[in-house]
Short mmCIF file of C-alpha atoms in Angstrom, two decimals:
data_model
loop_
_atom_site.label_atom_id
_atom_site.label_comp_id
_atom_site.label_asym_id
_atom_site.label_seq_id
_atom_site.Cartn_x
_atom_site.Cartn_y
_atom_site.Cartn_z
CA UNK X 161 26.12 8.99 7.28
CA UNK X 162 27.29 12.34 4.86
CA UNK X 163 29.59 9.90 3.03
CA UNK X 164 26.63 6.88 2.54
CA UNK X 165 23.96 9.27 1.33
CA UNK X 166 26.72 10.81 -1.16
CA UNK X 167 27.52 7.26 -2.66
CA UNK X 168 23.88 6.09 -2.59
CA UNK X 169 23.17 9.44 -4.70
CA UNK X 170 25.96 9.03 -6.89
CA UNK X 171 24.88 5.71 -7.61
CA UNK X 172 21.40 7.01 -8.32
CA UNK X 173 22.50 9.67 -10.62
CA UNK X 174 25.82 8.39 -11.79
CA UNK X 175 24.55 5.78 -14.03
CA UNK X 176 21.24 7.28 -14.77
CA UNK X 177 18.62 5.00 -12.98
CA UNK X 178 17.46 8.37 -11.45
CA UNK X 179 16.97 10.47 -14.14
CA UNK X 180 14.86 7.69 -15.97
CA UNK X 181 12.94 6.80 -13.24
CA UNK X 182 12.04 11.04 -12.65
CA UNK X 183 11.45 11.18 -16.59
CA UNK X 184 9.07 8.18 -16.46
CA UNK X 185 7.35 9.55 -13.64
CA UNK X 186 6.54 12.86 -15.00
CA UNK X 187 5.58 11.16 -18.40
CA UNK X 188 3.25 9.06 -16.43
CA UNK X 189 1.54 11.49 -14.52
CA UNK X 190 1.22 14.15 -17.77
CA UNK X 191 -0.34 11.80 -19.62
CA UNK X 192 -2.87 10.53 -16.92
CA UNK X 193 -2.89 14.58 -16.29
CA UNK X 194 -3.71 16.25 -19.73
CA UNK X 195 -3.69 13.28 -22.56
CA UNK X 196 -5.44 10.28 -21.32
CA UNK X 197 -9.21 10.03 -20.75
CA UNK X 198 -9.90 8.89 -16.98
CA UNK X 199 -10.95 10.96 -14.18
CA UNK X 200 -7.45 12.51 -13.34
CA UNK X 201 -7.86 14.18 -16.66
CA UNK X 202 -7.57 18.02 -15.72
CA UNK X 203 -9.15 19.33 -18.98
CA UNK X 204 -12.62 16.70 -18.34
CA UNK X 205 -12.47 17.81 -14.64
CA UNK X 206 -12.95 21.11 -15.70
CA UNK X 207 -11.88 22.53 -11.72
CA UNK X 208 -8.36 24.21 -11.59
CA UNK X 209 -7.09 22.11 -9.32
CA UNK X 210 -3.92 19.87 -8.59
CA UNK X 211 -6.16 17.38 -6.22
CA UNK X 212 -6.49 14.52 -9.00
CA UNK X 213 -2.94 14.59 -9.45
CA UNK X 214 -2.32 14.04 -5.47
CA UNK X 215 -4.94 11.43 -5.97
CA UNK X 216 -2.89 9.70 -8.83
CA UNK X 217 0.47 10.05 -7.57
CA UNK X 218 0.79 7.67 -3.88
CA UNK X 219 -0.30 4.53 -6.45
CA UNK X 220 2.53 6.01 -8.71
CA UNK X 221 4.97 6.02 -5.88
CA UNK X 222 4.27 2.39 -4.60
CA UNK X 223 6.31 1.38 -7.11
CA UNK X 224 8.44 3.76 -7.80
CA UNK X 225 9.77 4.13 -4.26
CA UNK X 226 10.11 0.36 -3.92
CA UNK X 227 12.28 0.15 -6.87
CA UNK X 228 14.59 3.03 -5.50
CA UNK X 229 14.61 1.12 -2.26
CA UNK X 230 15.44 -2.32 -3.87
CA UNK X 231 18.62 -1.97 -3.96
CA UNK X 232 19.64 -0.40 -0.73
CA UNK X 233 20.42 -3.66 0.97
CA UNK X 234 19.40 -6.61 -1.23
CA UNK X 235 22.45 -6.04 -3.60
CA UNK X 236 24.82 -5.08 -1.07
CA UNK X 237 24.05 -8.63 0.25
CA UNK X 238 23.88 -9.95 -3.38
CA UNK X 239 27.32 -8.29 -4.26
CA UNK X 240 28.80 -9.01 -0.74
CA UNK X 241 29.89 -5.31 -0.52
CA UNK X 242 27.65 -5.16 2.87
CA UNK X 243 30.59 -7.39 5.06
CA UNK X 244 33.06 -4.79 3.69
CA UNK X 245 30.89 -1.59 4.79
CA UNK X 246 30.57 -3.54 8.39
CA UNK X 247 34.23 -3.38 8.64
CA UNK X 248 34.06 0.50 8.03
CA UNK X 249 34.35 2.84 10.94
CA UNK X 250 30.57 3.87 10.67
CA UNK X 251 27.66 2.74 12.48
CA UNK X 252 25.06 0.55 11.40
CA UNK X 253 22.20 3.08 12.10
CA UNK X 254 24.20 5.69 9.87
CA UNK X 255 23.87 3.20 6.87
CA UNK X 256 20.23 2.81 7.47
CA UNK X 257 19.68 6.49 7.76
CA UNK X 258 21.68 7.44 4.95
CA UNK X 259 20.42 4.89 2.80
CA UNK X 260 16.43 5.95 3.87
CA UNK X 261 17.96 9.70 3.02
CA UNK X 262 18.80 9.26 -0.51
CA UNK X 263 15.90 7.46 -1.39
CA UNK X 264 13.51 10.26 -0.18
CA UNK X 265 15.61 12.49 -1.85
CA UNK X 266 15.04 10.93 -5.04
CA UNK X 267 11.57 10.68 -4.78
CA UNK X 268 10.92 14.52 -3.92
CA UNK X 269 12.76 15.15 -6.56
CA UNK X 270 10.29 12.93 -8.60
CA UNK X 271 7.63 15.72 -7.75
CA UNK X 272 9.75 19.08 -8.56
CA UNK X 273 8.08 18.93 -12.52
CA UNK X 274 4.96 18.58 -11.32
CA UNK X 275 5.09 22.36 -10.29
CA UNK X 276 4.77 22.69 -14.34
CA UNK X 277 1.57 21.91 -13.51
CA UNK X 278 0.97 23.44 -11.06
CA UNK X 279 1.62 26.63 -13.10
CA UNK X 280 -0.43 25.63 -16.17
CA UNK X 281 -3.50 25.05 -13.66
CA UNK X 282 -2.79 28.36 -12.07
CA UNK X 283 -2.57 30.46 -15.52
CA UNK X 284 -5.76 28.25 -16.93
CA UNK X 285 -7.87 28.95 -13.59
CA UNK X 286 -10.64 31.47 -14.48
CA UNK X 287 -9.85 34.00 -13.33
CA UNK X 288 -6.03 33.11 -13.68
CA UNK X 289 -5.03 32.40 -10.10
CA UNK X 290 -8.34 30.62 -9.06
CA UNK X 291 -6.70 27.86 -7.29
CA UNK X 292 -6.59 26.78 -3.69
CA UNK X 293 -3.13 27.01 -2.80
CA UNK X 294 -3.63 26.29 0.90
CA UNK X 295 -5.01 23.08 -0.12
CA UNK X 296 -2.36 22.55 -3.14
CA UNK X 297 0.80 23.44 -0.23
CA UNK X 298 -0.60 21.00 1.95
CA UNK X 299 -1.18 18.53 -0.28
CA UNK X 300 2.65 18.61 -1.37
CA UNK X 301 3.52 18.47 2.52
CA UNK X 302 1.76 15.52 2.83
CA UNK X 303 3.22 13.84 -0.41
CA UNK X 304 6.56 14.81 0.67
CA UNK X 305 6.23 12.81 4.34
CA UNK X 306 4.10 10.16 2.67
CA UNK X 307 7.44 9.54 0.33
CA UNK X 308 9.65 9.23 3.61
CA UNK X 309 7.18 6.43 5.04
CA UNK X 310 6.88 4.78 1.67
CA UNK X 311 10.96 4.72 1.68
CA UNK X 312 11.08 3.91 5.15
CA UNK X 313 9.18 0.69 4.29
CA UNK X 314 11.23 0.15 1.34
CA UNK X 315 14.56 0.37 3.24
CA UNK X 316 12.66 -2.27 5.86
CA UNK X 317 11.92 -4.68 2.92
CA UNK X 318 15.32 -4.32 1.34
CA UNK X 319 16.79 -5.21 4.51
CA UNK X 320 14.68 -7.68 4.81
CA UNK X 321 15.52 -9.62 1.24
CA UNK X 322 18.26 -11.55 0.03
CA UNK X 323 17.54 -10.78 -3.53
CA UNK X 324 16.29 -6.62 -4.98
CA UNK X 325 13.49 -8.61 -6.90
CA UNK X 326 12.48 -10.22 -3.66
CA UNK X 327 12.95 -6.44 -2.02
CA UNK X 328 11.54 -5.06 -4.64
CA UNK X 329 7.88 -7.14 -4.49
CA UNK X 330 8.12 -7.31 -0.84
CA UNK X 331 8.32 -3.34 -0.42
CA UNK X 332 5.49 -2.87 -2.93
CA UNK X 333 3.12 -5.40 -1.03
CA UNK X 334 4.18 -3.63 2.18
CA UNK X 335 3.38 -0.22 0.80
CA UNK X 336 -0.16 -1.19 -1.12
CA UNK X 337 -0.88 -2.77 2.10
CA UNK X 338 -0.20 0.42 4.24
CA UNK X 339 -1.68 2.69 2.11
CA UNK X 340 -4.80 0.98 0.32
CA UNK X 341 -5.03 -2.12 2.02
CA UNK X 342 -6.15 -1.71 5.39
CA UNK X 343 -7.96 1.11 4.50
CA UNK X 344 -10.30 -1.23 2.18
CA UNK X 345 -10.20 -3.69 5.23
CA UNK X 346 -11.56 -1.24 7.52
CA UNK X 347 -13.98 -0.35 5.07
CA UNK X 348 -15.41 -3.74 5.10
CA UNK X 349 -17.14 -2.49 8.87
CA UNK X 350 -16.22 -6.15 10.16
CA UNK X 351 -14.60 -5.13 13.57
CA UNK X 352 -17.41 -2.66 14.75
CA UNK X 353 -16.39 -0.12 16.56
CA UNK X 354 -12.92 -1.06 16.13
CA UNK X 355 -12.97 -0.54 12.39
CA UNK X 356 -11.76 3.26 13.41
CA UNK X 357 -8.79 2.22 14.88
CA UNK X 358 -7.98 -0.11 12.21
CA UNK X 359 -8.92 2.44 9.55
CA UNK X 360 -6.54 4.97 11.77
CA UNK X 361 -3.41 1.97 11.29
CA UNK X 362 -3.03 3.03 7.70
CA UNK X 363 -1.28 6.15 5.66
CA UNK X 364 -4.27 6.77 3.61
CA UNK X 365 -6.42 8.61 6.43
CA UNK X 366 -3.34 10.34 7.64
CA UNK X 367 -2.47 11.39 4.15
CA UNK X 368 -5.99 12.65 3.26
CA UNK X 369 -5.95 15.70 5.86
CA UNK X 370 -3.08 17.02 4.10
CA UNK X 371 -5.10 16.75 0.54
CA UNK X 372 -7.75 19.06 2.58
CA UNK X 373 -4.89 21.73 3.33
CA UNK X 374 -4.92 20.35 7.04
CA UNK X 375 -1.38 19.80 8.19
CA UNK X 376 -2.52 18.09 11.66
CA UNK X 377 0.32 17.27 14.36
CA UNK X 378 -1.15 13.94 14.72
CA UNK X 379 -0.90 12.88 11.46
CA UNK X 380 3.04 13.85 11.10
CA UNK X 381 3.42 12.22 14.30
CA UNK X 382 2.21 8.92 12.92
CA UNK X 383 4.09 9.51 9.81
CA UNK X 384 7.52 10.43 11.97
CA UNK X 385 6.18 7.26 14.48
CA UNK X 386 5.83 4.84 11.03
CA UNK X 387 9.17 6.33 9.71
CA UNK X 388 11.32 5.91 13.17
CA UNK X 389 10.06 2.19 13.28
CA UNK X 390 10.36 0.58 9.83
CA UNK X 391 14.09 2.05 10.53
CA UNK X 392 14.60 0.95 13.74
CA UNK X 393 13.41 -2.58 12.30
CA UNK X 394 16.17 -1.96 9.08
CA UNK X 395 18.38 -1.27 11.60
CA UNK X 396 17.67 -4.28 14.11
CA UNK X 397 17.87 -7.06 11.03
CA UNK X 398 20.83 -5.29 9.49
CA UNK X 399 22.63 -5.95 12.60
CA UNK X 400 21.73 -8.89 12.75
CA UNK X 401 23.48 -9.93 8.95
CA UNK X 402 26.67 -8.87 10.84
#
């Protein structure tokens, strides 16, 4: 598994995809942060706070994540490098979980300039320092185990595809769907009393205690339970390829 997530980095890093896709990121989200008028816009907020930028960035990372993930299986399959890693001595669930390792690596690592701004917000705060960094701490919890179930269904529709653009559309359609998509269902109040539990199905009610500063054991047990099956699924129709 040590030797998979070291090639899967080296492939992220080695040729640059992963410093691009980090740069783009953090271009996106300053701009949408401190340039662009919209309500993320720190300066027409007006509140030092990071919450519009935990707001912005899960609709950031449904694509970004997917794009990481794309590749994972799809191009092993594409490039027919995935019958030569079956003859390895390694297990199939050590590919899958070495694979699912370097993509959530990549994507924290997508976050670490953010803490720029988390320091601008914290010197502009009057007084400097007016900032709730319960709520800012748990919000970056939360974003960090929302990235591992957005790569987790990544790694599910990569292993899933034959091609990475098929991987790639499939894993963002799986992740809007997760995250935004039942929500909105739920919202719709067509299932009565079972709206709740539908409403309950989906990250984005899970991932909204930790924007509060709430880090709730039931809500990183669904995350961990959401994780632990998309890769038990990679892992069951990877086998199956063999």
């Amino acid at each position: 598994m040590i030797a998979i997530l070291k090639k899967e980095l080296w492939s992220y890093f080695g040729n640059w995809s992963a410093w691009v896709i980090i740069a783009a990121f953090s271009l996106i989200t300053t701009l949408f942060l401190f340039f662009f008028e919209n309500d993320s816009n720190i300066f027409d907020i007006g509140i030092a706070s990071l919450q519009s930028y935990f707001v912005l960035v899960p609709w950031l990372l449904m694509f970004i994540i997917p794009a990481l993930s794309m590749k994972t299986f799809a191009e092993e399959q594409q490039t027919g490098t995935l019958n030569w890693l079956f003859s390895q001595p390694l297990k199939v669930s050590d590919l899958v979980f070495g694979k699912f390792l370097s993509v959530w690596i990549v994507g924290i690592l997508c976050l670490i300039p953010s803490l720029i701004y988390l320091y601008t917000v914290y010197v502009l705060g009057v007084p400097a320092g007016n900032i709730d960094m319960g709520m800012t701490f748990g919000s970056y919890i939360g974003m960090i185990i929302l990235i591992a179930a957005f790569s987790g269904v990544g790694i599910l529709a990569s292993s899933l595809s034959q091609n990475q653009i098929m991987a790639y559309l499939l894993g963002v359609f799986m992740c809007f769907i997760m995250y935004f998509g039942i929500e909105q269902l739920a919202s719709y109040k067509l299932l009565g009393g079972a709206d709740f539990i539908l409403q309950n199905l989906g990250f984005y009610q899970h991932f909204l205690g930790f924007t509060r500063g709430l880090i709730d054991f039931k809500d990183v047990a669904y995350f961990a339970l959401i994780i632990a099956v998309t890769l038990a699924l990679s892992n069951h129709f990877i086998n199956k390829k063999k």
